Short mmCIF file of C-alpha atoms in Angstrom, two decimals:
data_model
loop_
_atom_site.label_atom_id
_atom_site.label_comp_id
_atom_site.label_asym_id
_atom_site.label_seq_id
_atom_site.Cartn_x
_atom_site.Cartn_y
_atom_site.Cartn_z
CA UNK A 165 0.00 0.00 0.00
CA UNK A 166 2.82 2.43 0.86
CA UNK A 167 4.68 1.60 -2.35
CA UNK A 168 1.52 2.22 -4.36
CA UNK A 169 1.02 5.58 -2.63
CA UNK A 170 4.63 6.64 -3.21
CA UNK A 171 4.89 5.44 -6.79
CA UNK A 172 1.37 6.49 -7.73
CA UNK A 173 -0.38 9.56 -6.40
CA UNK A 174 2.51 11.31 -4.63
CA UNK A 175 4.83 10.84 -7.59
CA UNK A 176 2.07 12.03 -9.94
CA UNK A 177 1.61 15.22 -7.91
CA UNK A 178 5.36 15.89 -7.79
CA UNK A 179 5.79 15.19 -11.50
CA UNK A 180 2.85 17.37 -12.56
CA UNK A 181 3.75 20.34 -10.38
CA UNK A 182 7.48 19.92 -10.97
CA UNK A 183 7.26 19.94 -14.75
CA UNK A 184 5.09 23.07 -14.76
CA UNK A 185 7.28 24.92 -12.27
CA UNK A 186 10.51 23.87 -13.99
CA UNK A 187 9.24 25.15 -17.33
CA UNK A 188 8.32 28.39 -15.57
CA UNK A 189 11.85 28.63 -14.13
CA UNK A 190 13.42 28.10 -17.56
CA UNK A 191 11.17 30.77 -19.05
CA UNK A 192 12.07 33.27 -16.32
CA UNK A 193 15.80 32.53 -16.59
CA UNK A 194 15.84 32.95 -20.36
CA UNK A 195 13.58 35.99 -20.66
CA UNK A 196 14.55 38.05 -17.60
CA UNK A 197 18.33 37.89 -17.59
CA UNK A 198 18.84 40.23 -14.66
CA UNK A 199 21.11 37.98 -12.62
CA UNK A 200 24.49 36.42 -13.18
CA UNK A 201 24.41 34.87 -16.68
CA UNK A 202 26.97 32.21 -15.75
CA UNK A 203 24.82 30.94 -12.89
CA UNK A 204 21.77 31.02 -15.13
CA UNK A 205 23.45 28.67 -17.60
CA UNK A 206 24.00 26.17 -14.81
CA UNK A 207 20.45 26.52 -13.52
CA UNK A 208 18.81 26.26 -16.95
CA UNK A 209 20.80 23.12 -17.80
CA UNK A 210 20.06 21.60 -14.40
CA UNK A 211 16.35 22.35 -14.72
CA UNK A 212 16.22 20.77 -18.17
CA UNK A 213 17.81 17.57 -16.90
CA UNK A 214 15.53 17.45 -13.89
CA UNK A 215 12.43 17.97 -16.03
CA UNK A 216 13.49 15.09 -18.27
CA UNK A 217 14.06 12.95 -15.17
CA UNK A 218 10.54 13.70 -13.93
CA UNK A 219 9.03 12.67 -17.28
CA UNK A 220 10.98 9.41 -17.29
CA UNK A 221 9.99 8.66 -13.70
CA UNK A 222 6.36 9.14 -14.64
CA UNK A 223 6.63 6.70 -17.54
CA UNK A 224 8.83 4.22 -15.71
CA UNK A 225 6.83 3.45 -12.57
CA UNK A 226 4.19 6.12 -11.89
CA UNK A 227 1.89 5.49 -14.86
CA UNK A 228 2.01 1.66 -14.56
CA UNK A 229 1.20 1.95 -10.86
CA UNK A 230 -1.79 4.17 -11.59
CA UNK A 231 -3.08 1.84 -14.31
CA UNK A 232 -2.25 -1.62 -13.01
CA UNK A 233 -1.64 -0.97 -9.32
CA UNK A 234 2.03 -2.02 -9.50
CA UNK A 235 5.09 -1.77 -11.72
CA UNK A 236 4.40 -4.19 -14.57
CA UNK A 237 6.89 -6.52 -16.17
CA UNK A 238 4.60 -7.95 -18.85
CA UNK A 239 1.96 -6.69 -21.22
CA UNK A 240 2.00 -4.24 -24.08
CA UNK A 241 3.16 -1.39 -21.85
CA UNK A 242 6.61 -2.99 -21.56
CA UNK A 243 7.48 -1.97 -25.14
CA UNK A 244 8.41 1.50 -23.86
CA UNK A 245 10.22 0.17 -20.80
CA UNK A 246 13.73 -0.32 -22.33
CA UNK A 247 13.85 3.25 -23.66
CA UNK A 248 12.44 4.77 -20.50
CA UNK A 249 14.84 2.74 -18.36
CA UNK A 250 17.87 3.94 -20.33
CA UNK A 251 16.77 7.58 -20.42
CA UNK A 252 15.96 7.54 -16.69
CA UNK A 253 19.54 6.55 -15.88
CA UNK A 254 20.84 9.08 -18.39
CA UNK A 255 18.89 11.95 -16.83
CA UNK A 256 19.99 10.95 -13.34
CA UNK A 257 23.64 10.90 -14.44
CA UNK A 258 23.29 14.28 -16.14
CA UNK A 259 21.67 15.79 -13.05
CA UNK A 260 24.46 14.54 -10.80
CA UNK A 261 27.19 15.88 -13.05
CA UNK A 262 25.56 19.30 -13.53
CA UNK A 263 25.16 19.65 -9.76
CA UNK A 264 28.79 18.66 -9.31
CA UNK A 265 30.02 21.24 -11.83
CA UNK A 266 27.85 23.90 -10.18
CA UNK A 267 29.34 23.05 -6.80
CA UNK A 268 32.89 23.25 -8.19
CA UNK A 269 32.05 26.62 -9.76
CA UNK A 270 30.80 27.99 -6.42
CA UNK A 271 33.86 26.61 -4.67
CA UNK A 272 36.18 28.40 -7.10
CA UNK A 273 34.14 31.61 -6.89
CA UNK A 274 34.34 31.77 -3.09
CA UNK A 275 37.67 30.11 -2.30
CA UNK A 276 39.74 30.86 -5.43
CA UNK A 277 38.22 33.94 -7.08
CA UNK A 278 41.20 34.70 -9.33
CA UNK A 279 41.12 31.27 -10.90
CA UNK A 280 37.34 31.49 -11.23
CA UNK A 281 37.61 34.72 -13.21
CA UNK A 282 39.80 33.01 -15.76
CA UNK A 283 37.66 29.87 -15.97
CA UNK A 284 34.10 31.05 -15.32
CA UNK A 285 33.41 32.93 -18.55
CA UNK A 286 30.19 32.74 -20.50
CA UNK A 287 31.55 30.96 -23.55
CA UNK A 288 33.45 28.44 -21.46
CA UNK A 289 30.45 27.73 -19.25
CA UNK A 290 28.26 27.17 -22.32
CA UNK A 291 30.76 24.72 -23.79
CA UNK A 292 31.11 23.04 -20.39
CA UNK A 293 27.36 22.49 -20.07
CA UNK A 294 27.15 21.02 -23.58
CA UNK A 295 30.17 18.79 -22.97
CA UNK A 296 28.87 17.52 -19.63
CA UNK A 297 25.47 16.73 -21.16
CA UNK A 298 27.03 14.84 -24.08
CA UNK A 299 29.33 12.89 -21.75
CA UNK A 300 26.35 11.93 -19.56
CA UNK A 301 24.57 10.55 -22.63
CA UNK A 302 27.62 8.59 -23.76
CA UNK A 303 28.20 7.25 -20.26
CA UNK A 304 24.66 5.85 -20.20
CA UNK A 305 24.75 4.25 -23.64
CA UNK A 306 25.32 0.71 -22.20
CA UNK A 307 22.02 1.04 -20.35
CA UNK A 308 20.20 0.78 -23.69
CA UNK A 309 21.51 -2.78 -24.12
CA UNK A 310 20.74 -4.07 -20.62
CA UNK A 311 16.97 -4.50 -21.01
CA UNK A 312 14.95 -5.83 -23.92
CA UNK A 313 11.37 -6.81 -24.69
CA UNK A 314 10.78 -10.44 -25.62
CA UNK A 315 7.74 -12.66 -26.11
CA UNK A 316 6.98 -15.42 -23.65
CA UNK A 317 4.19 -17.99 -23.67
CA UNK A 318 1.62 -17.73 -20.91
CA UNK A 319 0.83 -21.19 -19.55
CA UNK A 320 -2.67 -20.23 -18.40
CA UNK A 321 -3.96 -18.58 -21.55
CA UNK A 322 -1.58 -20.32 -23.96
CA UNK A 323 -0.77 -16.92 -25.57
CA UNK A 324 2.47 -15.20 -26.37
CA UNK A 325 2.79 -11.97 -24.36
CA UNK A 326 5.57 -9.39 -24.30
CA UNK A 327 7.73 -9.25 -21.17
CA UNK A 328 10.77 -7.33 -19.98
CA UNK A 329 13.92 -9.38 -19.70
CA UNK A 330 17.55 -8.68 -18.97
CA UNK A 331 19.98 -9.27 -21.77
CA UNK A 332 23.08 -11.42 -21.69
CA UNK A 333 25.34 -8.42 -21.11
CA UNK A 334 23.99 -8.02 -17.60
CA UNK A 335 24.96 -11.57 -16.72
CA UNK A 336 28.56 -10.88 -17.70
CA UNK A 337 30.47 -10.48 -14.42
CA UNK A 338 33.21 -8.41 -15.99
CA UNK A 339 30.76 -5.90 -17.38
CA UNK A 340 28.80 -5.79 -14.13
CA UNK A 341 31.92 -5.28 -12.04
CA UNK A 342 33.45 -2.57 -14.21
CA UNK A 343 30.38 -0.60 -15.23
CA UNK A 344 27.86 -1.05 -12.40
CA UNK A 345 30.25 -1.24 -9.47
CA UNK A 346 33.44 0.64 -10.29
CA UNK A 347 32.34 3.28 -12.81
CA UNK A 348 28.92 3.86 -11.26
CA UNK A 349 30.40 4.40 -7.79
CA UNK A 350 33.17 6.63 -9.13
CA UNK A 351 31.06 8.87 -11.38
CA UNK A 352 27.41 8.62 -10.32
CA UNK A 353 26.72 7.48 -6.76
CA UNK A 354 29.35 7.23 -4.03
CA UNK A 355 32.27 9.48 -5.05
CA UNK A 356 30.10 12.36 -6.38
CA UNK A 357 28.11 12.35 -3.13
CA UNK A 358 31.29 12.50 -1.07
CA UNK A 359 32.67 15.29 -3.25
CA UNK A 360 29.42 17.22 -2.99
CA UNK A 361 29.42 16.88 0.78
CA UNK A 362 33.06 17.99 1.14
CA UNK A 363 32.72 20.93 -1.27
CA UNK A 364 29.42 22.06 0.24
CA UNK A 365 30.95 22.02 3.70
CA UNK A 366 33.97 23.98 2.48
CA UNK A 367 31.74 26.50 0.67
CA UNK A 368 29.60 26.98 3.78
CA UNK A 369 32.68 27.68 5.89
CA UNK A 370 34.08 30.10 3.30
CA UNK A 371 30.72 31.84 3.01
CA UNK A 372 30.49 32.28 6.76
CA UNK A 373 34.02 33.67 6.93
CA UNK A 374 33.29 36.08 4.09
CA UNK A 375 30.18 37.32 5.89
CA UNK A 376 32.10 37.90 9.11
CA UNK A 377 34.91 39.75 7.32
CA UNK A 378 32.49 41.90 5.38
CA UNK A 379 30.57 42.79 8.52
CA UNK A 380 33.84 43.85 10.14
CA UNK A 381 34.74 45.99 7.13
CA UNK A 382 31.29 47.52 6.88
CA UNK A 383 30.91 48.19 10.61
CA UNK A 384 29.47 51.65 11.42
CA UNK A 385 32.18 54.18 12.31
CA UNK A 386 30.06 57.27 12.90
CA UNK A 387 26.62 58.29 13.93
CA UNK A 388 25.69 59.04 10.34
CA UNK A 389 26.01 55.33 9.51
CA UNK A 390 24.18 54.18 12.60
CA UNK A 391 21.03 53.39 10.70
CA UNK A 392 22.94 51.36 8.12
CA UNK A 393 24.18 48.62 10.46
CA UNK A 394 21.99 46.15 8.63
CA UNK A 395 23.06 47.30 5.22
CA UNK A 396 22.95 45.02 2.27
CA UNK A 397 26.73 44.79 1.91
CA UNK A 398 26.73 41.21 3.18
CA UNK A 399 23.16 40.01 2.94
CA UNK A 400 22.36 40.80 -0.67
CA UNK A 401 25.68 39.68 -2.11
CA UNK A 402 25.63 36.31 -0.34
CA UNK A 403 21.95 35.54 -0.75
CA UNK A 404 22.43 34.00 -4.20
CA UNK A 405 25.26 31.82 -2.93
CA UNK A 406 23.11 30.65 -0.02
CA UNK A 407 20.32 29.79 -2.46
CA UNK A 408 22.68 27.69 -4.56
CA UNK A 409 24.05 25.98 -1.46
CA UNK A 410 20.50 25.03 -0.51
CA UNK A 411 19.90 23.57 -3.98
CA UNK A 412 23.09 21.52 -3.68
CA UNK A 413 22.33 20.40 -0.12
CA UNK A 414 18.79 19.38 -1.10
CA UNK A 415 20.14 17.27 -3.93
CA UNK A 416 22.76 15.75 -1.66
CA UNK A 417 20.14 14.72 0.91
CA UNK A 418 17.87 13.20 -1.73
CA UNK A 419 20.72 11.35 -3.48
CA UNK A 420 22.36 9.85 -0.40
CA UNK A 421 19.79 7.07 0.00
CA UNK A 422 20.03 5.87 -3.64
CA UNK A 423 23.82 5.79 -3.29
CA UNK A 424 23.58 3.72 -0.10
CA UNK A 425 21.08 1.36 -1.72
CA UNK A 426 23.37 0.83 -4.70
CA UNK A 427 26.27 0.02 -2.40
CA UNK A 428 24.14 -2.48 -0.41
CA UNK A 429 22.92 -4.08 -3.63
CA UNK A 430 26.49 -4.66 -4.74
CA UNK A 431 27.41 -6.09 -1.34
CA UNK A 432 24.57 -8.57 -0.84
CA UNK A 433 23.92 -9.35 -4.51
CA UNK A 434 21.19 -8.36 -6.93
CA UNK A 435 19.00 -11.46 -6.54
CA UNK A 436 18.99 -11.37 -2.74
CA UNK A 437 18.42 -7.62 -2.70
CA UNK A 438 15.46 -7.70 -5.11
CA UNK A 439 13.82 -10.56 -3.20
CA UNK A 440 13.65 -8.51 0.02
CA UNK A 441 10.39 -6.54 0.59
CA UNK A 442 12.20 -4.07 2.83
CA UNK A 443 14.75 -3.38 0.11
CA UNK A 444 11.95 -2.77 -2.39
CA UNK A 445 10.35 -0.28 -0.01
CA UNK A 446 13.64 1.58 0.39
CA UNK A 447 14.00 1.71 -3.40
CA UNK A 448 10.54 3.27 -3.68
CA UNK A 449 11.40 5.83 -0.99
CA UNK A 450 14.68 6.72 -2.70
CA UNK A 451 12.93 7.13 -6.05
CA UNK A 452 10.35 9.42 -4.47
CA UNK A 453 13.10 11.52 -2.84
CA UNK A 454 14.77 11.98 -6.22
CA UNK A 455 11.46 13.05 -7.79
CA UNK A 456 10.75 15.40 -4.87
CA UNK A 457 14.16 17.00 -5.26
CA UNK A 458 13.64 17.62 -8.98
CA UNK A 459 10.26 19.26 -8.44
CA UNK A 460 11.00 21.72 -5.62
CA UNK A 461 13.79 23.97 -6.91
CA UNK A 462 11.24 26.61 -7.89
CA UNK A 463 10.33 27.27 -4.26
CA UNK A 464 13.96 27.75 -3.27
CA UNK A 465 14.43 30.19 -6.15
CA UNK A 466 11.24 32.00 -5.13
CA UNK A 467 11.94 32.31 -1.40
CA UNK A 468 15.69 32.97 -1.58
CA UNK A 469 16.10 34.68 -4.95
CA UNK A 470 15.11 38.33 -4.83
CA UNK A 471 15.75 38.82 -8.54
CA UNK A 472 13.82 35.68 -9.36
CA UNK A 473 10.83 36.98 -7.38
CA UNK A 474 11.03 40.30 -9.18
CA UNK A 475 11.17 38.53 -12.54
CA UNK A 476 8.15 36.40 -11.63
CA UNK A 477 6.28 39.54 -10.61
CA UNK A 478 7.07 41.20 -13.94
CA UNK A 479 6.03 38.06 -15.80
CA UNK A 480 2.74 37.94 -13.93
CA UNK A 481 2.05 41.60 -14.64
CA UNK A 482 2.89 41.20 -18.33
CA UNK A 483 0.67 38.15 -18.75
CA UNK A 484 -3.03 38.21 -19.65
CA UNK A 485 -3.99 36.97 -16.18
CA UNK A 486 -1.93 39.70 -14.56
CA UNK A 487 -3.53 42.39 -16.69
CA UNK A 488 -6.99 41.08 -15.83
CA UNK A 489 -6.15 41.02 -12.13
CA UNK A 490 -4.71 44.54 -12.36
CA UNK A 491 -7.82 45.87 -14.11
CA UNK A 492 -10.01 44.17 -11.52
CA UNK A 493 -7.93 45.65 -8.68
CA UNK A 494 -8.36 49.15 -10.13
CA UNK A 495 -11.90 49.38 -8.78
CA UNK A 496 -12.27 52.84 -7.33
CA UNK A 497 -12.45 53.22 -3.60
CA UNK A 498 -15.70 55.08 -3.94
CA UNK A 499 -17.39 51.99 -5.38
CA UNK A 500 -16.13 49.82 -2.56
CA UNK A 501 -17.13 52.38 0.02
CA UNK A 502 -20.63 52.71 -1.40
CA UNK A 503 -20.91 48.92 -1.48
CA UNK A 504 -20.15 48.70 2.22
CA UNK A 505 -22.24 51.82 3.05
CA UNK A 506 -19.20 53.70 4.38
CA UNK A 507 -17.82 57.13 3.52
CA UNK A 508 -15.00 57.09 1.04
CA UNK A 509 -11.72 58.80 1.83
CA UNK A 510 -10.82 58.76 -1.84
CA UNK A 511 -13.61 61.19 -2.76
CA UNK A 512 -13.33 63.44 0.26
CA UNK A 513 -12.32 67.09 0.14
CA UNK A 514 -11.02 68.66 3.29
CA UNK A 515 -12.12 72.31 3.45
CA UNK A 516 -11.80 74.98 6.08
CA UNK A 517 -15.00 76.57 7.36
CA UNK A 518 -15.44 80.07 8.75
CA UNK A 519 -14.22 79.07 12.21
CA UNK A 520 -10.93 77.74 10.82
CA UNK A 521 -11.82 74.07 11.43
CA UNK A 522 -11.17 71.45 8.75
CA UNK A 523 -14.13 69.27 7.82
CA UNK A 524 -14.69 66.61 5.18
CA UNK A 525 -17.14 67.09 2.36
CA UNK A 526 -17.97 64.62 -0.38
CA UNK A 527 -17.04 65.54 -3.89
CA UNK A 528 -17.65 63.96 -7.26
CA UNK A 529 -14.02 64.34 -8.29
CA UNK A 530 -11.55 61.85 -6.85
CA UNK A 531 -9.23 64.49 -5.46
CA UNK A 532 -8.03 65.15 -1.97
CA UNK A 533 -7.33 68.73 -0.91
CA UNK A 534 -5.27 69.41 2.18
CA UNK A 535 -3.76 72.44 3.76
CA UNK A 536 -0.51 73.37 2.04
CA UNK A 537 1.73 72.57 5.00
CA UNK A 538 -0.12 69.35 5.82
CA UNK A 539 0.23 68.02 2.28
CA UNK A 540 3.93 68.93 2.07
CA UNK A 541 6.34 66.00 2.61
CA UNK A 542 10.04 66.71 2.46
CA UNK A 543 12.14 63.74 1.39
CA UNK A 544 15.84 64.37 0.85
CA UNK A 545 18.03 61.64 -0.57
CA UNK A 546 21.14 61.07 1.52
CA UNK A 547 23.48 58.23 2.32
CA UNK A 548 22.23 57.75 5.86
CA UNK A 549 18.63 58.84 5.54
CA UNK A 550 18.84 61.07 8.64
CA UNK A 551 17.31 64.12 7.01
CA UNK A 552 13.83 62.75 6.56
CA UNK A 553 12.73 62.68 10.19
CA UNK A 554 14.06 66.16 11.24
CA UNK A 555 12.49 67.83 8.26
CA UNK A 556 9.17 66.17 8.92
CA UNK A 557 9.37 67.33 12.51
CA UNK A 558 10.18 70.88 11.41
CA UNK A 559 7.36 70.76 8.87
CA UNK A 560 4.95 69.56 11.55
CA UNK A 561 6.10 72.24 13.95
CA UNK A 562 5.74 74.92 11.29
CA UNK A 563 2.28 73.60 10.42
CA UNK A 564 1.18 73.83 14.04
CA UNK A 565 2.46 77.39 14.33
CA UNK A 566 0.87 78.73 11.16
CA UNK A 567 -2.23 76.68 10.40
CA UNK A 568 -3.89 75.92 13.74
CA UNK A 569 -6.57 78.54 14.49
CA UNK A 570 -6.17 80.97 17.43
CA UNK A 571 -2.47 80.08 17.78
CA UNK A 572 -0.02 82.75 16.68
CA UNK A 573 3.68 82.84 17.43
CA UNK A 574 4.09 86.58 18.01
CA UNK A 575 1.85 89.32 19.25
CA UNK A 576 2.72 91.76 16.50
CA UNK A 577 1.41 89.58 13.68
CA UNK A 578 -1.82 88.55 15.45
CA UNK A 579 -4.00 90.98 13.54
CA UNK A 580 -2.55 90.02 10.20
CA UNK A 581 -2.64 86.23 10.82
CA UNK A 582 -6.31 86.27 11.88
CA UNK A 583 -7.30 87.32 8.39
CA UNK A 584 -4.54 85.43 6.57
CA UNK A 585 -6.97 83.05 4.91
CA UNK A 586 -8.93 85.98 3.50
CA UNK A 587 -5.92 87.67 1.86
CA UNK A 588 -6.25 87.96 -1.91
CA UNK A 589 -4.06 86.04 -4.31
CA UNK A 590 -1.24 87.67 -6.23
CA UNK A 591 -1.18 88.03 -9.95
CA UNK A 592 -0.12 84.41 -10.58
CA UNK A 593 -3.04 82.96 -8.64
CA UNK A 594 -0.95 81.91 -5.62
CA UNK A 595 -2.16 82.91 -2.19
CA UNK A 596 -0.01 84.95 0.18
CA UNK A 597 -0.24 82.16 2.76
CA UNK A 598 1.15 79.68 0.25
CA UNK A 599 4.07 82.00 -0.53
CA UNK A 600 4.94 82.45 3.15
CA UNK A 601 4.80 78.72 3.84
CA UNK A 602 6.84 77.84 0.76
CA UNK A 603 9.58 80.36 1.60
CA UNK A 604 9.77 79.14 5.18
CA UNK A 605 10.04 75.51 4.12
CA UNK A 606 12.78 76.35 1.63
CA UNK A 607 14.75 78.09 4.40
CA UNK A 608 14.34 75.10 6.71
CA UNK A 609 15.40 72.72 3.92
CA UNK A 610 18.54 74.77 3.23
CA UNK A 611 19.33 74.87 6.97
CA UNK A 612 19.14 71.09 7.26
CA UNK A 613 21.36 70.68 4.19
CA UNK A 614 23.94 72.94 5.79
CA UNK A 615 23.79 70.89 9.00
CA UNK A 616 24.40 67.70 7.06
CA UNK A 617 27.31 69.22 5.15
CA UNK A 618 28.94 70.36 8.40
CA UNK A 619 28.50 66.92 9.97
CA UNK A 620 30.14 65.26 6.96
CA UNK A 621 33.09 67.61 7.17
#
């Protein structure tokens, strides 16, 4: 029952979602090239191999389990089994080698950057990906000759039915020892897993040391940099490397159990291993872990890749669904407010009555009118961002002194400020109150700029 659940419905869900999400990843990587192009070549090639592995896993044991309830070895479905078996091993080998080359690239980038600059160029990475893929195909060519479809006579029905059978090359001990034991452990299962573990550990240590050194170099040395303690000098630059380390670690965890199972199969023998129900269950679990690994890279890219999230957002906005959602979201606030029988702040005008008190009044135009000083927001771009808060405080203080009724800073201007709102406009249509407020804010802005310049000096 557990094997049927793993090989059937769970694998079907992982294959369906994984293929869709992997195609989405490839589309985002190829269309929105806003990241490192070298890393994108690795990720696109890896995603292609993993998508092919998911398709072969579906044809190899998921579809037969859904149709017949178990992995079949006879019937007309077995005609596709030899090809699917060979391609499944090919895609697994290609995935392992691409992950290994990606790990070596990250190791050189973090531990030997000068050598990585000479090696990690675009043209060389392209040729490397093509060469690794071709070598993975050539390495798996013998798999095409290990399984064949033959006809056997059924004793019950007295009919000839097709079955899957191993060829004579598998029974050759020399071939089995060299290819399945020595070469498979050296290039596919045991040695690549050990290399991945060692390189991932070394990369993690180097990444941690780089973060500590960069934090020490970027430590705040003055009060102006006090708000930039958590600057992006370390976090943003290392986030992509952490994402790639998670992809490598996830693959390493999912591929450890198949490597251990292969080693145990070689130790106890193929016939004894295949006759054990516990061994069959572990094979099903290992196959599901491989499928789960190939179908979940999208979520790591989405949660840890800021550029990938931004590219997905742009893709969603540019698509037909995104445009429909955007047009639906552009419902005016007045419609929503009238639907819920509440006043709308979007269609509210704030006007001053005769007593100098601001009150809201509904208007047909979706505009919001505020007092000049209340609607003025001073935002000055600076390295430390310390100017925003003082200027807002000064603006608020100036607003309280000049706009609140019956509050006047000096006694000499009391008579003039009482009738300030009734003063006529000048020739350009600008009120005297607006001119006074604008000049005062300009003076305060210039004063704060002078303070900042003196603090920098």
